[in-house]
Coordinates of C-alpha atoms and ligand atoms in Angstrom, one line a residue:
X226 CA 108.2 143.3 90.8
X227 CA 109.7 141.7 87.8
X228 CA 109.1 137.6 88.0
X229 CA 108.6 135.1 85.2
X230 CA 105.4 132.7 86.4
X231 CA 107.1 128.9 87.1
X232 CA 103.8 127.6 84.4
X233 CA 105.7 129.9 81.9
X234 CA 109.4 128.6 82.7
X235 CA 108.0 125.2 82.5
X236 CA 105.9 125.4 79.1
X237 CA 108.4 127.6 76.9
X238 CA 111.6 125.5 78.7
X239 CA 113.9 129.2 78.3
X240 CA 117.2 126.9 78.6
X241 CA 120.2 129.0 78.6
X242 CA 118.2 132.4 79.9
X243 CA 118.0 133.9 83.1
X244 CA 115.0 134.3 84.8
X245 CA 113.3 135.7 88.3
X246 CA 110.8 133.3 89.9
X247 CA 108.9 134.1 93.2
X248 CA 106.5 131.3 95.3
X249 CA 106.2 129.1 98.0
X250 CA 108.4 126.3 99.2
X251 CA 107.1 122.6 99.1
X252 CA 110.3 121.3 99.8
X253 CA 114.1 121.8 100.1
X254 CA 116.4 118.5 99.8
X255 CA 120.1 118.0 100.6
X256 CA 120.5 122.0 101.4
X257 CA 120.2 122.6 97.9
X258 CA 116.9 121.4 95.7
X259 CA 113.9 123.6 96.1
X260 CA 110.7 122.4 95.1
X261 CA 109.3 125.8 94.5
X262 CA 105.4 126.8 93.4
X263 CA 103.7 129.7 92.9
X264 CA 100.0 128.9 92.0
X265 CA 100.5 129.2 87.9
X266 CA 100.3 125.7 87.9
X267 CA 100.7 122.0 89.2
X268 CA 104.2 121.3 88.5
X269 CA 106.9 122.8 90.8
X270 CA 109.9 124.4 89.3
X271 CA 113.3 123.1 90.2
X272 CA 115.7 125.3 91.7
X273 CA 119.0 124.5 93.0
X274 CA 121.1 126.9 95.3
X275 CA 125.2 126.2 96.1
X276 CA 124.7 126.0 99.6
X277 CA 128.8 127.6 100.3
X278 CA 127.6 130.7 98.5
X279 CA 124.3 131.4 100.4
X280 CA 125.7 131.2 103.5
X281 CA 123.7 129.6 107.2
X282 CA 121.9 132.6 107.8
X283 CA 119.7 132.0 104.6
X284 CA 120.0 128.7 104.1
X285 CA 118.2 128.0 107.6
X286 CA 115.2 130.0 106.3
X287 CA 114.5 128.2 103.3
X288 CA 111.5 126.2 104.7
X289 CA 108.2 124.3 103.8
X290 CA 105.6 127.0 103.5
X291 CA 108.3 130.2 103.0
X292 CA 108.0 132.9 100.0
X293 CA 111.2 133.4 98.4
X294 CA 112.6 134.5 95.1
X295 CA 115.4 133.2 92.8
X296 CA 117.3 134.8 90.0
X297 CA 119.1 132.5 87.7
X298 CA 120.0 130.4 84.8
X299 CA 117.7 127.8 83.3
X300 CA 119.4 125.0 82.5
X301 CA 118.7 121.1 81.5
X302 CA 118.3 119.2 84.4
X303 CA 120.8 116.1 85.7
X304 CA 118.8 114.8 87.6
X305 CA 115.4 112.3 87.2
X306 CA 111.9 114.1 87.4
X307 CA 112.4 117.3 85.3
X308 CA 113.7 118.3 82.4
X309 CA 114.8 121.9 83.4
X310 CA 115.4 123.3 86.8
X311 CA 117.3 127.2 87.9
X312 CA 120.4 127.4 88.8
X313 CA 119.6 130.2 91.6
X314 CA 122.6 132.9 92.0
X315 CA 120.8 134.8 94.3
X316 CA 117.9 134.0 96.9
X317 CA 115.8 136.6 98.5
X318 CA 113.8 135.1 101.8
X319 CA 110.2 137.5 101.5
X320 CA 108.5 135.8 104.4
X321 CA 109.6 132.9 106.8
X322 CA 107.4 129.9 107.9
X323 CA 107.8 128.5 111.0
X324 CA 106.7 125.1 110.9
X325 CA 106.5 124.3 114.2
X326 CA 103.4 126.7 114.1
X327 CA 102.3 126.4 110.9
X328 CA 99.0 124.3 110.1
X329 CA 99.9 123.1 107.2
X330 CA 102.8 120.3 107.1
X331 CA 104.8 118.2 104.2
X332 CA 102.6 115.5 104.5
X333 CA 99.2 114.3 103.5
X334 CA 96.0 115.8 105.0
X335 CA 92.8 114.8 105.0
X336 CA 90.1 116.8 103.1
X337 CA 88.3 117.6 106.9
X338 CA 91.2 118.8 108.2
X339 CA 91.9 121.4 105.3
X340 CA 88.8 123.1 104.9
X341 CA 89.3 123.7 109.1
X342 CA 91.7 125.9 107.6
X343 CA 90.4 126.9 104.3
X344 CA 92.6 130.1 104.8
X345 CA 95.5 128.4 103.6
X346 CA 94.1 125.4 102.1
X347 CA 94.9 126.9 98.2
X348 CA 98.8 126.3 99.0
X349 CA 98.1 122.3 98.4
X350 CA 98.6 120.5 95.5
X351 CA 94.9 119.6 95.8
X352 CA 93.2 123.0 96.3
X353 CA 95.9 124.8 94.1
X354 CA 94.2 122.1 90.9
X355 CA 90.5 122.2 92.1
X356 CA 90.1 126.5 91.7
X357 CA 92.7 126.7 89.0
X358 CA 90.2 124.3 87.3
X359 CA 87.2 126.2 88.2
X360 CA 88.4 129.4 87.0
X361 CA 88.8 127.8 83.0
X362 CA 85.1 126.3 83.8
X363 CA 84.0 129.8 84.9
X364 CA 86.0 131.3 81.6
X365 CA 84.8 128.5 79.5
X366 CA 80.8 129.3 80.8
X367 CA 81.4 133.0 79.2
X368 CA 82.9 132.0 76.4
X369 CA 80.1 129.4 75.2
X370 CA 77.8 132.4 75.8
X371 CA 79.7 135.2 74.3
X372 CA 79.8 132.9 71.2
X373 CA 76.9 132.0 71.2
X374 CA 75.4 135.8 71.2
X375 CA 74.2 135.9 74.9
X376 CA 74.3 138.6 76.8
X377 CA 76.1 138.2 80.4
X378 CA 73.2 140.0 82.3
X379 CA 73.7 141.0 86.0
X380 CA 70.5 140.5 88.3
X381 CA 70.2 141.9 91.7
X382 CA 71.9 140.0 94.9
X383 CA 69.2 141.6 97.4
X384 CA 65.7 140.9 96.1
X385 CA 61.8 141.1 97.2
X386 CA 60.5 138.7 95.8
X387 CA 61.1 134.6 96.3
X388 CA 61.7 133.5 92.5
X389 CA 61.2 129.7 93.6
X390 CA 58.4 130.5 95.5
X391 CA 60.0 127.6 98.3
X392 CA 60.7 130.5 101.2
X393 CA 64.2 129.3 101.9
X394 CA 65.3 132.7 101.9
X395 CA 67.8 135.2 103.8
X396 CA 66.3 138.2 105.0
X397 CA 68.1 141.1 104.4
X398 CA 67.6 143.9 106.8
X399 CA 69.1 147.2 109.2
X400 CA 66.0 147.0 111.9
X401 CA 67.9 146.1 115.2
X402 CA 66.9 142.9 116.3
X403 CA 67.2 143.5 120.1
X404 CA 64.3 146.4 119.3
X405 CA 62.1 146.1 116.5
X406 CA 59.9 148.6 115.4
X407 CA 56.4 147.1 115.7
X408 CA 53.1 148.3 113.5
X409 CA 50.2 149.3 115.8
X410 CA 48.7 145.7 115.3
X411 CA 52.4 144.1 116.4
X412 CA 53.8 143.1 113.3
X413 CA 57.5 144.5 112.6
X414 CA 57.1 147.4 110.8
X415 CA 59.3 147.0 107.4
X416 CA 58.3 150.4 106.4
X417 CA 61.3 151.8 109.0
X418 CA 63.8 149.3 107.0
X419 CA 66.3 150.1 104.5
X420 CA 64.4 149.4 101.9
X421 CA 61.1 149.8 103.2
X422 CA 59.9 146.7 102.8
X423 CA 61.2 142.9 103.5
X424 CA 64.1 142.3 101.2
X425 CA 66.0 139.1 101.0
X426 CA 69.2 137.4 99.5
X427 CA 67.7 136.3 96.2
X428 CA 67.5 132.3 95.1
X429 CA 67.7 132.5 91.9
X430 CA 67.7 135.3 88.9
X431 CA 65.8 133.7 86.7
X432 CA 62.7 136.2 87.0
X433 CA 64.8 139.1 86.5
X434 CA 66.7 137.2 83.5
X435 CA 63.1 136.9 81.8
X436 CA 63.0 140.3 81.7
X437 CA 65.9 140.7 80.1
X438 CA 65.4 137.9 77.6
X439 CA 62.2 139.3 76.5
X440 CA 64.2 141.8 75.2
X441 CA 67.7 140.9 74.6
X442 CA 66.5 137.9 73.2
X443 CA 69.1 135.6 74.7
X444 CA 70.4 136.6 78.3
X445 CA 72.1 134.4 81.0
X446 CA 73.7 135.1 84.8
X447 CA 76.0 134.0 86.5
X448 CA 76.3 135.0 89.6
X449 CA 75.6 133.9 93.8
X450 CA 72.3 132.4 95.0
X451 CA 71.4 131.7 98.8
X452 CA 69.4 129.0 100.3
X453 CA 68.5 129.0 103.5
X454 CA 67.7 124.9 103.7
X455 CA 69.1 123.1 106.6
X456 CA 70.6 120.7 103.9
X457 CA 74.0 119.3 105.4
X458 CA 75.0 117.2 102.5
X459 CA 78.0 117.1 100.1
X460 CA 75.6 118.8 97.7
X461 CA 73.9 121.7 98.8
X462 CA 75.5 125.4 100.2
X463 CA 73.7 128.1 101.5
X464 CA 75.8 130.0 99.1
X465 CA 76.8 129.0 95.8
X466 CA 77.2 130.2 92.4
X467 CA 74.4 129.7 89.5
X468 CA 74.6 130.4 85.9
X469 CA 71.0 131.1 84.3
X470 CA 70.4 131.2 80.7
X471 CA 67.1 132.7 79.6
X472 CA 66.2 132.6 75.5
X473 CA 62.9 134.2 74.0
X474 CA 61.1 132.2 71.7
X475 CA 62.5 128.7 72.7
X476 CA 60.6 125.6 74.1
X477 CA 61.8 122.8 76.1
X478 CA 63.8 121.2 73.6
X479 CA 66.0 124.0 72.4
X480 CA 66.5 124.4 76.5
X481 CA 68.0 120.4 76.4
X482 CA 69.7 121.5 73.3
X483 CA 71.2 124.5 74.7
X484 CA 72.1 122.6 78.6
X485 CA 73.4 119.9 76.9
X486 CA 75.7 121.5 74.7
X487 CA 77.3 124.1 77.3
X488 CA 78.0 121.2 79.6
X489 CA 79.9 119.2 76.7
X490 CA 81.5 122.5 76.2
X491 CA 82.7 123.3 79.1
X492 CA 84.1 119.9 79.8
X493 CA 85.5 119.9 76.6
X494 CA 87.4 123.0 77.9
X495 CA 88.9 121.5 80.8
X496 CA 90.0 119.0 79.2
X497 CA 92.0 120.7 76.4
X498 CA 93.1 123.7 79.3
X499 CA 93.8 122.0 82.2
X500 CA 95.8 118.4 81.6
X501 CA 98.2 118.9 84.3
X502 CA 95.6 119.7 86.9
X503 CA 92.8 116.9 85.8
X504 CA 95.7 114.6 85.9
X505 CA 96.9 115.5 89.6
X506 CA 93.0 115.4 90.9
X507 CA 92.3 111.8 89.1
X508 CA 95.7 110.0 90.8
X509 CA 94.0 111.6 93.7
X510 CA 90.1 110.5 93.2
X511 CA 92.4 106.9 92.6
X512 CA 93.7 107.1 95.8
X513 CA 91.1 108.3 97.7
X514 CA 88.9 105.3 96.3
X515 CA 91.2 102.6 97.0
X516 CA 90.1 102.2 100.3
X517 CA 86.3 101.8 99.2
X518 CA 84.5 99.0 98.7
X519 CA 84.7 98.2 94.6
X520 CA 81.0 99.0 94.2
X521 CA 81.5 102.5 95.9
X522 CA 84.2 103.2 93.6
X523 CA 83.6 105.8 90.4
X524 CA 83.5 102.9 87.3
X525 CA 86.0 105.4 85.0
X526 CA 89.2 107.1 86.2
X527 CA 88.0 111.0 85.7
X528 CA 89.2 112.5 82.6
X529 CA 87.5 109.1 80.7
X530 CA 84.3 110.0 82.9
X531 CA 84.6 113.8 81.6
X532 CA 85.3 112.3 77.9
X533 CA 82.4 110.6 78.1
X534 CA 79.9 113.4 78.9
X535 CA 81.7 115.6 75.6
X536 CA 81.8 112.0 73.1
X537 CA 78.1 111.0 74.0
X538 CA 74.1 112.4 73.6
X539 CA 72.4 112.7 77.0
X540 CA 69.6 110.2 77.6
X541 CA 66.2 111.9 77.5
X542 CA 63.3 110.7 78.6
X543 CA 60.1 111.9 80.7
X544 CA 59.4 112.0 84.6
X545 CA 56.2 109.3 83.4
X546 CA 58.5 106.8 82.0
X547 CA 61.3 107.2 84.7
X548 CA 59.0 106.4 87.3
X549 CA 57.9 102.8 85.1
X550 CA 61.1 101.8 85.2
X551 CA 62.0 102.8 88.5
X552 CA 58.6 100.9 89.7
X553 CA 59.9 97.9 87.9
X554 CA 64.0 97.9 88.8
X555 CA 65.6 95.3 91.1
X556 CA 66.0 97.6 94.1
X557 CA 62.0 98.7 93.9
X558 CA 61.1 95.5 93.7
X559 CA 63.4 94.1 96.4
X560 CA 62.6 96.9 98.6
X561 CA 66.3 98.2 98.6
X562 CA 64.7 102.0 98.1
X563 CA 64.2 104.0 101.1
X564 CA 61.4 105.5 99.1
X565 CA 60.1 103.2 97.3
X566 CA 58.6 103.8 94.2
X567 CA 54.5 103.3 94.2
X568 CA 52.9 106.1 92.3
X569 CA 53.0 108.5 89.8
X570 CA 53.1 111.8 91.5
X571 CA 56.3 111.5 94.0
X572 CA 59.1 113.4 93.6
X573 CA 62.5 111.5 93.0
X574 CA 65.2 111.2 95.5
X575 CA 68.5 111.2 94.8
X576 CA 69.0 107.0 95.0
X577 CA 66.1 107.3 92.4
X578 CA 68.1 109.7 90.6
X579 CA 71.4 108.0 91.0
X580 CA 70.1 104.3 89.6
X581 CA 68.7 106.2 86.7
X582 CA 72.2 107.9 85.7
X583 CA 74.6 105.3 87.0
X584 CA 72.9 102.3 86.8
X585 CA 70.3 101.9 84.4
X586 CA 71.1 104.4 81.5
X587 CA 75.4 104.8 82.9
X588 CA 75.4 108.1 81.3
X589 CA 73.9 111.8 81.8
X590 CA 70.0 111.9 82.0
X591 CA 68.0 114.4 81.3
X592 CA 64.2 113.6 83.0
X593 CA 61.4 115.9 81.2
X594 CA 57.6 116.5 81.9
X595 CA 57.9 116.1 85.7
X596 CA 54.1 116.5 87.3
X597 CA 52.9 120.2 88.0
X598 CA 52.2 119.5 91.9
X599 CA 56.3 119.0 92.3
X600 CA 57.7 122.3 90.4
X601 CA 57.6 126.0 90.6
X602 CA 55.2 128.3 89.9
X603 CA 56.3 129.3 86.5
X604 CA 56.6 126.3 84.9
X605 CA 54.5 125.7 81.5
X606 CA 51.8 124.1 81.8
X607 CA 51.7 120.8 79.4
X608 CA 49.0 119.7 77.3
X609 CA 47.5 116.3 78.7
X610 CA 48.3 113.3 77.0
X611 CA 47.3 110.0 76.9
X612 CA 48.9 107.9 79.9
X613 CA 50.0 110.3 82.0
X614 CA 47.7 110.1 85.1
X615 CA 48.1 113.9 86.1
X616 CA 49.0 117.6 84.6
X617 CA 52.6 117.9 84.0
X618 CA 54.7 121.1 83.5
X619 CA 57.4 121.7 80.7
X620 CA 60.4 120.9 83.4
X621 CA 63.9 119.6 82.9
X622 CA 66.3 118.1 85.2
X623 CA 69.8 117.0 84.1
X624 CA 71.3 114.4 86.2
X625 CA 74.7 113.7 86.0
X626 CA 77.0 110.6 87.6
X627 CA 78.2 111.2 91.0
X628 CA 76.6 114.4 91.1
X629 CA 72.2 114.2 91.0
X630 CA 71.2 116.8 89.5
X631 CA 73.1 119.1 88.4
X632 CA 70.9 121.2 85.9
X633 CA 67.3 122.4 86.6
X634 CA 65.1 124.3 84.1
X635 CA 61.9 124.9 82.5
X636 CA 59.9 125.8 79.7
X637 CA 58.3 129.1 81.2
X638 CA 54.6 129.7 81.1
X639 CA 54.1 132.9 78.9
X640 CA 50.0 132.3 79.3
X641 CA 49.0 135.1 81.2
X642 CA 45.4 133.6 82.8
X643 CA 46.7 130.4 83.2
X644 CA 49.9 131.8 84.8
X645 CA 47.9 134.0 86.9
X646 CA 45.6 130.7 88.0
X647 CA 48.4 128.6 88.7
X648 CA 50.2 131.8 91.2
X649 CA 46.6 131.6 92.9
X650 CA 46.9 127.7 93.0
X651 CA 50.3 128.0 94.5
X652 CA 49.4 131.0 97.2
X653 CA 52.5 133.2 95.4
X654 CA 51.5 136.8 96.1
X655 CA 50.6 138.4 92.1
X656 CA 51.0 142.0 93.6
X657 CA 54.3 141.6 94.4
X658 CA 55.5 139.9 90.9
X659 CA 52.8 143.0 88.7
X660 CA 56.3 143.3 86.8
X661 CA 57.1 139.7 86.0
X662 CA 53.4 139.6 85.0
X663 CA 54.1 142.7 82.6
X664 CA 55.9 140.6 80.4
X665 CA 53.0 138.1 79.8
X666 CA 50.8 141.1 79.9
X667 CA 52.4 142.9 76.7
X668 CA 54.5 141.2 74.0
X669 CA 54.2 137.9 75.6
X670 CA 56.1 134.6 73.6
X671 CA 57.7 131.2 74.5
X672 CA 60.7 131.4 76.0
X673 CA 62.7 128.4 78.2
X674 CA 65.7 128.4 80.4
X675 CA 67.5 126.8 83.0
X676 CA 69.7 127.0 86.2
X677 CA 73.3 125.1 86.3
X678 CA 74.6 124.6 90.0
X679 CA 78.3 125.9 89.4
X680 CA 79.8 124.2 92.0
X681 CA 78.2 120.8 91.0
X682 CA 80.0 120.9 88.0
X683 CA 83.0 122.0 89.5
X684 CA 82.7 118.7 91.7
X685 CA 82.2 116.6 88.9
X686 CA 85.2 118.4 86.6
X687 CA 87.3 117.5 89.8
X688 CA 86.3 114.6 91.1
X689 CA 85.6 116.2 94.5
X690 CA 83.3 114.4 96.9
X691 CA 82.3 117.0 99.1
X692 CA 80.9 120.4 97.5
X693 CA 82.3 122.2 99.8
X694 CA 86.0 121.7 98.9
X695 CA 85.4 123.5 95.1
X696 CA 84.2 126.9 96.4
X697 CA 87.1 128.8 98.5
X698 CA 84.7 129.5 101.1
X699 CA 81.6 127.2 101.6
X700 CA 78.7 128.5 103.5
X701 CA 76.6 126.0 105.5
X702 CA 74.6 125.8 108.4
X703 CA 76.5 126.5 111.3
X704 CA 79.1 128.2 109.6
X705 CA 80.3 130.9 107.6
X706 CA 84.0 131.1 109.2
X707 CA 86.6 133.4 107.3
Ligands
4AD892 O1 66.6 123.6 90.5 P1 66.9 125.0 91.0 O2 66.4 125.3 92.4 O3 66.3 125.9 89.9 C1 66.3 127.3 89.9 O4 66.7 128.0 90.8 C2 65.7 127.9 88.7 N1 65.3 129.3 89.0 C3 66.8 127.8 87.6 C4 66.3 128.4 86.3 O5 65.4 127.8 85.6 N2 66.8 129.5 85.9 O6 68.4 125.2 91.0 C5 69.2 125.1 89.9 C6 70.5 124.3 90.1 C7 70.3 122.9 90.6 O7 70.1 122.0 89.6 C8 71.6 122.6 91.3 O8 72.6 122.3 90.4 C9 71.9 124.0 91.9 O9 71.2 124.9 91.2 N3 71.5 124.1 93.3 C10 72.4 124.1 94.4 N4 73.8 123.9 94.4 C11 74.4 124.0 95.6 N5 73.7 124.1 96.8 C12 72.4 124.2 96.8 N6 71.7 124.4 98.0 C13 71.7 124.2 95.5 N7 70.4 124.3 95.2 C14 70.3 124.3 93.9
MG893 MG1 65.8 121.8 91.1

């Protein structure tokens, strides 16, 4: 089928041409203005239609919600709102929409009652912004690594081994659980599975990616992760989508380097590709925030927050000297914390997190050196130095406003013994990793990377609350409908 897409009507302005457009129907005024869209972009295109020359019969079925198709002339518009608008001489009717039955209606709806029907929330003004926005974020992701000379490396979804080493995993198996087959000592028998052996939906590719660094040189994925935490928070899915850059002979600081500048570069991106759509989610953020109280509210509209991340460096500092001043801020002291802050050693929270970024510093953090006891396995081990009561690994986590963190990474630790102490330390099984190992065991050298939560920077591009409104299908405890 032969249409012209309403983004390119509406950029190139054909005035005097004739053109075929085909979308949905947002609204129809006076029997003769259609407000029509059809996903290319945030603006709907004007069409008008003589309502004596399409007759009742069609007429009637131009509704909210209906797929149609109009051929005609573009011409300047008379009227206030646009600058062009077709002038339809014929109106096909593809498919009708009753609204008596349909879910959604010309009006607002809340953000709860949309993702109850996910289905069809991408036909809002909303949804249609947030994944047209996360596709140039995704495009933008491989384009900062295609220039950069990284190659896009694709790491198994079903997986043996637990690359976090936190067992929050999703088995993966054909047994039938109303019979498993049992060893003679009772334990299920994985040697009748599929694979043989306990597989699971992997957390991470990060171990795989080392291999492929250690050879490529410069690697990254991007691809889903599953979690199997009972987190119920506007953060966390049991499914979502990481990107995980892996570089041979790097340390910690090239890994800052590199996080900070692919998140400055895709934001930089969204804001140079997608005007129209940033614009429609900030008047909504506004909107949404009017009703908060004033200290709940985000302190810059959300393009000037995105600006912001592009125009300025990224604090960096170290877990030691995050936790002095955390120990010594107002809501420590005042015991405003639900965790307060006593000792070195405790892991942050995310209201430790969130007066670091948004109140203390008021820009993106990135926290350094955090103590060995709190990270993975695979961490670097640091040197010990002077005033830091404990061993500390060669971690990073970049927290952003609104958002936590959003970035987690590492300097890895290419030392096979003290790799192979610190898996005994740990209790993560070194017979099922012998091939992770083989990398430190032959042609070993520094190498750093990191793991960017997709949809966390999709939430912060957007300015949407809840993470589960910017992936089309969010998958969290007690559900996985559609
Ligand atoms: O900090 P995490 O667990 O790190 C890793 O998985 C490393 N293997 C990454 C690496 O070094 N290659 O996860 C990385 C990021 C987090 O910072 C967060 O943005 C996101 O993944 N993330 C989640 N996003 C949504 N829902 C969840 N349940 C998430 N868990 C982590
Ligand atoms: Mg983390």
């Amino acid at each position: 089928m032969k249409r012209t897409k309403i983004a390119e009507v509406l950029t190139k302005e054909p005035i005097g041409q004739e053109v075929t457009v085909m979308g949905w129907v947002r609204a129809f005024r006076n029997n003769q203005f259609i407000a029509l869209n059809d996903g290319s972009c945030a603006r709907h295109l004007q069409v008008v239609v003589n309502p004596e020359q399409l007759g009742e019969q069609t007429l009637s079925r131009i509704k909210f919600g209906a797929a149609i198709g109009a051929v005609g002339r573009v011409v300047e518009s008379q009227g206030k709102g646009q600058r062009i608008e077709v002038e339809a001489r014929e109106v096909t009717i593809y498919g009708d929409c009753d609204l008596e039955k349909y879910p959604l209606q010309p009006k607002k709806l809340s953000l709860e009652y949309l993702r109850e029907h996910a289905h069809l929330r991408f036909r809002t003004n909303t949804f249609g912004a947030v994944f047209r926005v996360r596709h140039a974020l995704a495009y933008a992701v491989h384009q900062f690594f295609h220039e950069r000379g990284f190659f896009y490396l694709h790491t198994p979804i079903i997986t043996a081994s637990d690359a976090e080493g936190a067992g929050e995993m999703f088995r993966v198996t054909t047994l039938p659980l109303d019979n498993v087959p049992r060893t003679p000592d009772g334990q299920v028998d994985y040697k009748q599975d599929f694979f043989g052996r306990p597989t699971n939906l992997t957390v991470s590719g990060q171990l795989e990616a080392e291999l492929g660094a250690l050879a490529l040189g410069e690697v990254y994925t991007f691809g889903p992760t599953f979690r199997a935490e009972n987190s119920n928070t506007t953060r966390h899915l049991a499914e979502f989508w990481m990107i995980e850059p892996e570089v041979a002979f790097a340390d910690l600081e090239d890994n800052a380097n590199l996080a900070e500048a692919m998140l400055q570069y895709v934001c930089r991106y969204a804001l140079e590709h997608c005007p129209e759509d940033l614009q429609l989610l900030e008047e909504r953020l506004l909107e949404e925030e009017k009703v908060k109280p004033q200290d709940q509210r985000s302190p810059m509209p959300l393009r000037e927050k995105i600006r912001f991340v592009v125009d300025n460096r990224f604090e960096r500092l170290t877990y030691t000297e995050a936790i002095e001043i955390l120990k010594n801020s107002p809501p420590n002291k005042k015991g405003k914390f639900q965790f307060p802050i006593e000792r070195w050693g405790a892991d942050l929270q995310s209201e430790h997190e969130r007066y670091l970024v948004e109140k203390h510093f008021q820009k993106p953090v990135i926290l350094t050196n955090y103590p060995a006891a709190i990270k993975a396995f695979y961490m670097r081990l640091d040197d010990p130095k002077e005033g830091v009561p404990g061993p500390t690994v060669a971690a990073m986590d970049i927290l952003f406003p609104g958002i936590g963190e959003i970035v987690g990474g590492s300097q890895r630790e290419e030392r096979l013994d003290v790799l192979l102490q610190k898996m005994r330390d740990m209790n993560i099984p070194e017979d099922e990793l012998y091939w992770f190992l083989d990398t430190r065991r032959f042609g070993t050298c520094p190498h750093a990377g990191f793991g960017l939560g997709f949809e966390r920077l999709v939430q912060f591009v957007t300015g949407m609350s809840n993470i589960r409104d910017v992936i089309a299908f969010p998958r969290y405890p007690g559900n996985a409908e559609f």
